[in-house]
Short mmCIF file of C-alpha atoms in Angstrom, two decimals:
data_model
loop_
_atom_site.label_atom_id
_atom_site.label_comp_id
_atom_site.label_asym_id
_atom_site.label_seq_id
_atom_site.Cartn_x
_atom_site.Cartn_y
_atom_site.Cartn_z
CA MET J 1 -33.10 57.56 14.35
CA PHE J 2 -36.48 56.25 15.46
CA ASP J 3 -37.96 53.71 13.12
CA LYS J 4 -40.36 51.81 15.30
CA ASN J 5 -43.95 52.37 14.54
CA TYR J 6 -46.91 51.81 16.89
CA TYR J 7 -49.92 51.46 14.69
CA CYS J 8 -51.93 49.30 17.00
CA LEU J 9 -51.07 51.47 20.08
CA VAL J 10 -52.18 54.67 18.39
CA ALA J 11 -55.42 53.03 17.31
CA GLY J 12 -56.01 51.84 20.91
CA LEU J 13 -55.43 55.27 22.17
CA ARG J 14 -57.92 56.81 19.84
CA GLU J 15 -60.50 54.21 20.98
CA TYR J 16 -59.67 54.95 24.64
CA SER J 17 -60.06 58.76 23.99
CA LEU J 18 -63.40 58.36 22.30
CA ASP J 19 -64.78 56.49 25.26
CA ALA J 20 -63.52 59.07 27.73
CA ASP J 21 -65.17 62.23 29.04
CA THR J 22 -63.73 65.06 31.06
CA LYS J 23 -64.74 63.61 34.48
CA GLY J 24 -63.44 60.10 33.63
CA PHE J 25 -60.32 61.28 31.78
CA ASN J 26 -57.33 59.46 33.32
CA ALA J 27 -54.00 60.79 32.06
CA ARG J 28 -52.02 58.39 34.24
CA ALA J 29 -53.85 55.32 32.69
CA ILE J 30 -52.99 56.62 29.18
CA ILE J 31 -49.23 57.18 30.09
CA GLU J 32 -49.09 53.57 31.59
CA GLU J 33 -50.76 52.18 28.46
CA ILE J 34 -48.07 53.85 26.28
CA LEU J 35 -45.22 52.75 28.57
CA GLU J 36 -46.45 49.12 28.28
CA GLY J 37 -46.66 49.34 24.45
CA VAL J 38 -43.40 50.93 23.57
CA SER J 39 -39.81 49.68 23.51
CA ALA J 40 -37.53 50.03 26.45
CA ARG J 41 -35.59 52.83 24.62
CA ASP J 42 -38.82 54.70 23.79
CA ALA J 43 -40.13 54.22 27.28
CA ARG J 44 -37.09 56.13 28.60
CA CYS J 45 -38.15 59.06 26.48
CA VAL J 46 -41.71 58.87 27.87
CA ARG J 47 -40.38 58.89 31.43
CA LEU J 48 -38.03 61.74 30.67
CA LEU J 49 -40.93 63.89 29.38
CA TYR J 50 -42.66 63.34 32.69
CA GLY J 51 -39.42 64.03 34.56
CA TYR J 52 -40.53 67.70 34.52
CA TYR J 53 -43.26 66.80 37.09
CA ASP J 54 -40.70 65.04 39.18
CA CYS J 55 -38.77 68.22 39.32
CA GLU J 56 -41.90 70.10 40.45
CA ASN J 57 -42.46 67.52 43.07
CA LEU J 58 -38.96 67.52 44.31
CA VAL J 59 -39.09 71.30 44.62
CA ASN J 60 -42.41 71.23 46.46
CA PHE J 61 -41.12 68.57 48.90
CA ARG J 62 -37.80 70.49 49.58
CA LYS J 63 -39.86 73.57 50.34
CA GLY J 64 -42.12 71.71 52.66
CA ARG J 65 -45.22 72.03 50.44
CA ALA J 66 -47.98 69.43 50.38
CA ALA J 67 -48.59 69.76 46.59
CA HIS J 68 -47.68 66.79 44.49
CA ASN J 69 -48.36 66.42 40.79
CA PRO J 70 -49.61 62.92 40.01
CA LEU J 71 -48.24 63.09 36.48
CA GLY J 72 -44.70 62.59 37.74
CA ASN J 73 -43.02 59.32 37.48
CA LEU J 74 -42.49 59.02 41.27
CA SER J 75 -44.99 58.87 44.09
CA ARG J 76 -44.77 61.30 47.17
CA GLU J 77 -42.94 58.61 49.05
CA GLU J 78 -40.48 57.92 46.34
CA ILE J 79 -39.81 61.57 45.93
CA GLU J 80 -38.89 61.82 49.64
CA GLU J 81 -36.51 58.87 49.15
CA GLN J 82 -34.87 60.41 46.13
CA THR J 83 -33.99 63.54 48.00
CA LYS J 84 -31.78 61.21 50.23
CA ASN J 85 -30.67 58.72 47.65
CA PRO J 86 -31.41 59.95 43.99
CA ASP J 87 -30.75 56.61 42.31
CA ARG J 88 -33.86 56.67 40.11
CA LEU J 89 -33.46 60.16 38.72
CA PRO J 90 -31.69 61.02 35.37
CA ALA J 91 -28.02 61.54 35.99
CA ARG J 92 -27.92 65.36 35.66
CA MET J 93 -30.88 65.76 37.94
CA ALA J 94 -29.43 63.32 40.49
CA THR J 95 -26.19 65.35 40.51
CA VAL J 96 -28.07 68.51 41.47
CA VAL J 97 -30.02 66.74 44.21
CA ARG J 98 -26.84 65.29 45.70
CA SER J 99 -25.00 68.59 45.57
CA TYR J 100 -27.74 70.67 47.25
CA SER J 101 -28.13 67.95 49.89
CA ALA J 102 -24.43 68.54 50.67
CA ILE J 103 -25.34 72.05 51.79
CA VAL J 104 -27.46 70.85 54.63
CA ASP J 105 -25.41 67.73 55.40
CA GLU J 106 -22.28 68.73 57.41
CA ASP J 107 -20.76 65.36 56.64
CA ALA J 108 -21.22 65.53 52.87
CA ASP J 109 -19.15 67.41 50.25
CA ASN J 110 -20.32 69.04 47.09
CA GLU J 111 -18.09 66.55 44.91
CA ASP J 112 -20.01 67.27 41.70
CA GLY J 113 -19.05 70.94 41.60
CA ILE J 114 -22.56 72.33 41.16
CA ASP J 115 -22.92 76.07 41.62
CA THR J 116 -24.92 75.97 44.87
CA ASP J 117 -25.36 79.78 44.89
CA ARG J 118 -28.16 79.26 42.32
CA SER J 119 -31.52 78.33 43.68
CA PHE J 120 -32.27 74.48 43.87
CA GLU J 121 -35.29 74.94 41.60
CA ASN J 122 -33.35 76.81 39.00
CA ALA J 123 -30.47 74.21 39.09
CA LEU J 124 -32.82 71.23 38.91
CA PHE J 125 -34.85 72.58 36.02
CA SER J 126 -31.66 73.49 34.13
CA ALA J 127 -30.48 69.95 34.65
CA TYR J 128 -33.75 68.55 33.41
CA TYR J 129 -33.72 70.58 30.14
CA ASP J 130 -30.01 69.62 29.68
CA GLU J 131 -31.09 65.93 30.12
CA CYS J 132 -33.67 66.42 27.45
CA ALA J 133 -31.16 68.07 25.06
CA HIS J 134 -29.32 64.82 25.01
CA SER J 135 -32.35 62.60 24.42
CA LYS J 136 -32.48 60.30 21.46
CA SER J 137 -35.88 61.64 20.56
CA ARG J 138 -35.93 64.62 18.18
CA PHE J 139 -39.22 65.74 19.41
CA LEU J 140 -38.17 65.61 23.02
CA ARG J 141 -35.12 67.70 22.33
CA GLN J 142 -37.07 70.28 20.32
CA TRP J 143 -40.04 70.33 22.81
CA ALA J 144 -37.84 70.86 25.90
CA ASP J 145 -36.16 73.73 24.12
CA PHE J 146 -39.39 75.29 23.33
CA ASP J 147 -40.87 74.68 26.76
CA ARG J 148 -37.89 76.30 28.51
CA ASN J 149 -38.14 79.37 26.32
CA LEU J 150 -41.86 79.67 26.84
CA ARG J 151 -41.57 79.46 30.58
CA ASN J 152 -38.51 81.69 30.58
CA ILE J 153 -40.21 84.33 28.44
CA SER J 154 -43.29 84.29 30.82
CA ALA J 155 -41.08 84.50 33.90
CA ALA J 156 -38.99 87.34 32.43
CA VAL J 157 -42.08 89.41 31.57
CA VAL J 158 -43.47 88.87 35.03
CA ALA J 159 -40.19 89.81 36.61
CA ARG J 160 -40.12 93.04 34.51
CA VAL J 161 -43.65 93.99 35.48
CA THR J 162 -43.02 93.41 39.19
CA GLY J 163 -39.63 95.21 39.11
CA ARG J 164 -37.67 92.13 40.09
CA SER J 165 -34.49 90.77 38.45
CA ALA J 166 -35.07 87.83 36.10
CA GLU J 167 -31.82 86.26 37.04
CA GLN J 168 -33.31 83.78 39.44
CA SER J 169 -36.43 82.96 37.56
CA VAL J 170 -34.99 82.35 34.10
CA VAL J 171 -33.60 78.77 33.73
CA GLY J 172 -30.52 77.87 31.76
CA GLY J 173 -27.44 79.50 30.38
CA ASP J 174 -28.09 79.27 26.66
CA GLU J 175 -28.21 82.50 24.44
CA THR J 176 -31.88 83.02 24.64
CA SER J 177 -31.93 82.72 28.37
CA GLN J 178 -29.08 85.15 28.77
CA GLN J 179 -30.84 87.61 26.51
CA LEU J 180 -33.93 87.35 28.67
CA LYS J 181 -31.90 88.03 31.79
CA ARG J 182 -30.01 91.12 30.51
CA SER J 183 -32.09 92.82 27.77
CA SER J 184 -34.19 95.97 28.48
CA ALA J 185 -35.86 95.87 25.03
CA ALA J 186 -39.53 95.31 24.89
CA ASP J 187 -39.08 92.14 22.98
CA PHE J 188 -35.87 91.18 24.77
CA GLY J 189 -34.07 91.55 21.50
CA LEU J 190 -35.51 88.27 20.38
CA ARG J 191 -37.98 89.34 17.73
CA GLY J 192 -37.46 87.16 14.68
CA ASP J 193 -35.56 84.43 16.68
CA VAL J 194 -38.42 83.20 18.71
CA PRO J 195 -41.60 82.78 16.48
CA TYR J 196 -44.09 82.58 19.45
CA LEU J 197 -42.48 85.43 21.52
CA GLU J 198 -45.04 88.13 20.84
CA ALA J 199 -47.97 85.70 21.58
CA VAL J 200 -46.44 84.72 24.94
CA ILE J 201 -45.74 88.35 25.90
CA ALA J 202 -49.21 89.35 24.91
CA ALA J 203 -50.79 86.65 26.92
CA VAL J 204 -48.79 87.53 29.99
CA ASN J 205 -49.27 91.27 29.79
CA ASP J 206 -52.78 91.68 28.40
CA GLU J 207 -54.95 89.31 30.45
CA THR J 208 -56.20 90.16 33.89
CA ASN J 209 -58.17 86.90 33.88
CA LEU J 210 -55.66 84.31 35.00
CA VAL J 211 -57.71 81.41 33.49
CA GLU J 212 -57.82 83.10 30.10
CA LYS J 213 -54.13 83.86 30.25
CA GLU J 214 -53.30 80.16 30.97
CA ARG J 215 -55.65 79.12 28.15
CA LYS J 216 -53.70 81.27 25.60
CA ILE J 217 -50.39 79.95 26.84
CA ASP J 218 -51.58 76.31 26.63
CA ALA J 219 -52.91 77.00 23.10
CA ILE J 220 -49.35 77.92 22.22
CA ARG J 221 -48.12 74.74 23.61
CA TRP J 222 -50.76 72.66 21.87
CA ASN J 223 -49.95 74.22 18.53
CA GLN J 224 -46.15 73.74 18.95
CA ALA J 225 -46.63 70.19 19.76
CA GLU J 226 -48.59 69.67 16.60
CA GLU J 227 -46.01 71.67 14.59
CA LEU J 228 -43.03 69.66 15.98
CA SER J 229 -44.78 66.40 15.04
CA THR J 230 -46.12 67.35 11.66
CA PHE J 231 -44.41 64.60 9.81
CA ASP J 232 -44.60 62.01 12.65
CA TYR J 233 -47.50 59.65 12.41
CA PHE J 234 -47.08 56.43 14.54
CA ASP J 235 -43.53 56.68 16.01
CA ILE J 236 -42.38 57.71 19.37
CA ASN J 237 -42.28 61.38 18.41
CA ALA J 238 -45.94 61.20 17.51
CA LEU J 239 -46.65 59.59 20.89
CA LEU J 240 -44.71 62.17 22.83
CA ALA J 241 -46.63 64.95 21.03
CA TYR J 242 -49.88 63.16 21.93
CA LEU J 243 -48.73 62.90 25.56
CA VAL J 244 -48.07 66.62 25.63
CA LYS J 245 -51.71 67.21 24.65
CA VAL J 246 -52.83 64.64 27.31
CA ASN J 247 -51.07 66.76 29.91
CA ILE J 248 -52.85 69.78 28.74
CA VAL J 249 -56.27 68.10 28.80
CA ALA J 250 -55.61 66.71 32.30
CA ARG J 251 -54.74 70.19 33.53
CA TRP J 252 -57.83 71.73 32.11
CA THR J 253 -60.19 68.89 33.32
CA ARG J 254 -59.11 70.05 36.74
CA LEU J 255 -59.32 73.85 36.13
CA ASP J 256 -62.29 74.29 33.92
CA ASP J 257 -64.86 71.74 32.81
CA LYS J 258 -65.86 73.46 29.54
CA GLN J 259 -62.28 74.06 28.51
CA GLY J 260 -61.50 70.47 29.49
CA ARG J 261 -64.29 69.16 27.16
CA GLU J 262 -62.97 71.37 24.30
CA MET J 263 -59.38 70.25 24.87
CA LEU J 264 -60.43 66.58 24.93
CA HIS J 265 -62.36 66.99 21.64
CA ARG J 266 -59.18 68.33 20.08
CA LEU J 267 -57.11 65.47 21.53
CA MET J 268 -59.51 63.02 19.90
CA THR J 269 -59.44 64.87 16.60
CA SER J 270 -55.69 64.76 16.52
CA LEU J 271 -55.76 60.96 16.42
CA ASP J 272 -58.46 60.83 13.79
CA GLY J 273 -57.41 58.86 10.78
CA LYS J 274 -58.71 61.53 8.50
CA ASP J 275 -56.41 64.06 10.02
CA LEU J 276 -53.47 61.67 9.62
CA ILE J 277 -54.35 61.27 5.91
CA ASN J 278 -54.72 65.07 5.42
CA LYS J 279 -51.27 65.61 7.02
CA GLN J 280 -49.62 63.55 4.33
#
């Protein structure tokens, strides 16, 4: 149960956002400000939220790609070190890194029993979502479940369109993931179970404009973050929902200046005192 409230911190974030513009928007600075202002327990939840980007960066490094997402907790140099000695990663993610390192290290054994027939990327993200499922934050648990489903639905639709199996692109072994892997129904047999299913399928199928497609999917993310934090005002769940929106704004300031400005305006509005009053 999270009972610690951060009234001053939220007020400070609103002031920071109002002074920002898309060119000067600094997501990393906002993240650090929140990390400095919350308890150690809540800071672990914040870092776990950004563990997703550490997964991205670990996958990129292992594949020899230069890409590195600055929203991750770890620098490029730290990511390289973690591939050798994953002592700063959450336990389940560290287990995957060690086990896959054993494949290329003739002197190492896969003592953790990870199924190394799965791709490293699939196994790592499965471990990440499993880590979130055990978080003390209700928002983070629910958000991770939503985020995995959204990404899996998108991946399954793309796999179907391109005539590929969804087995390697769908992450996790939960019931929804299994349904996405094996169902041949237009809605994967999930209509009624996943409220945003049709919106995601429509966005992936209908848009030839990739930017517009991403905008629609991010709108689903934004709305879900608001829905999951409807009755959270100044606690860690509210801050995590805010950070989800920060991530979306940061992405769009890089992709599209106009969309970035619109997303930033929505972010500022979400912290407006009037909105908080209206939610009660």
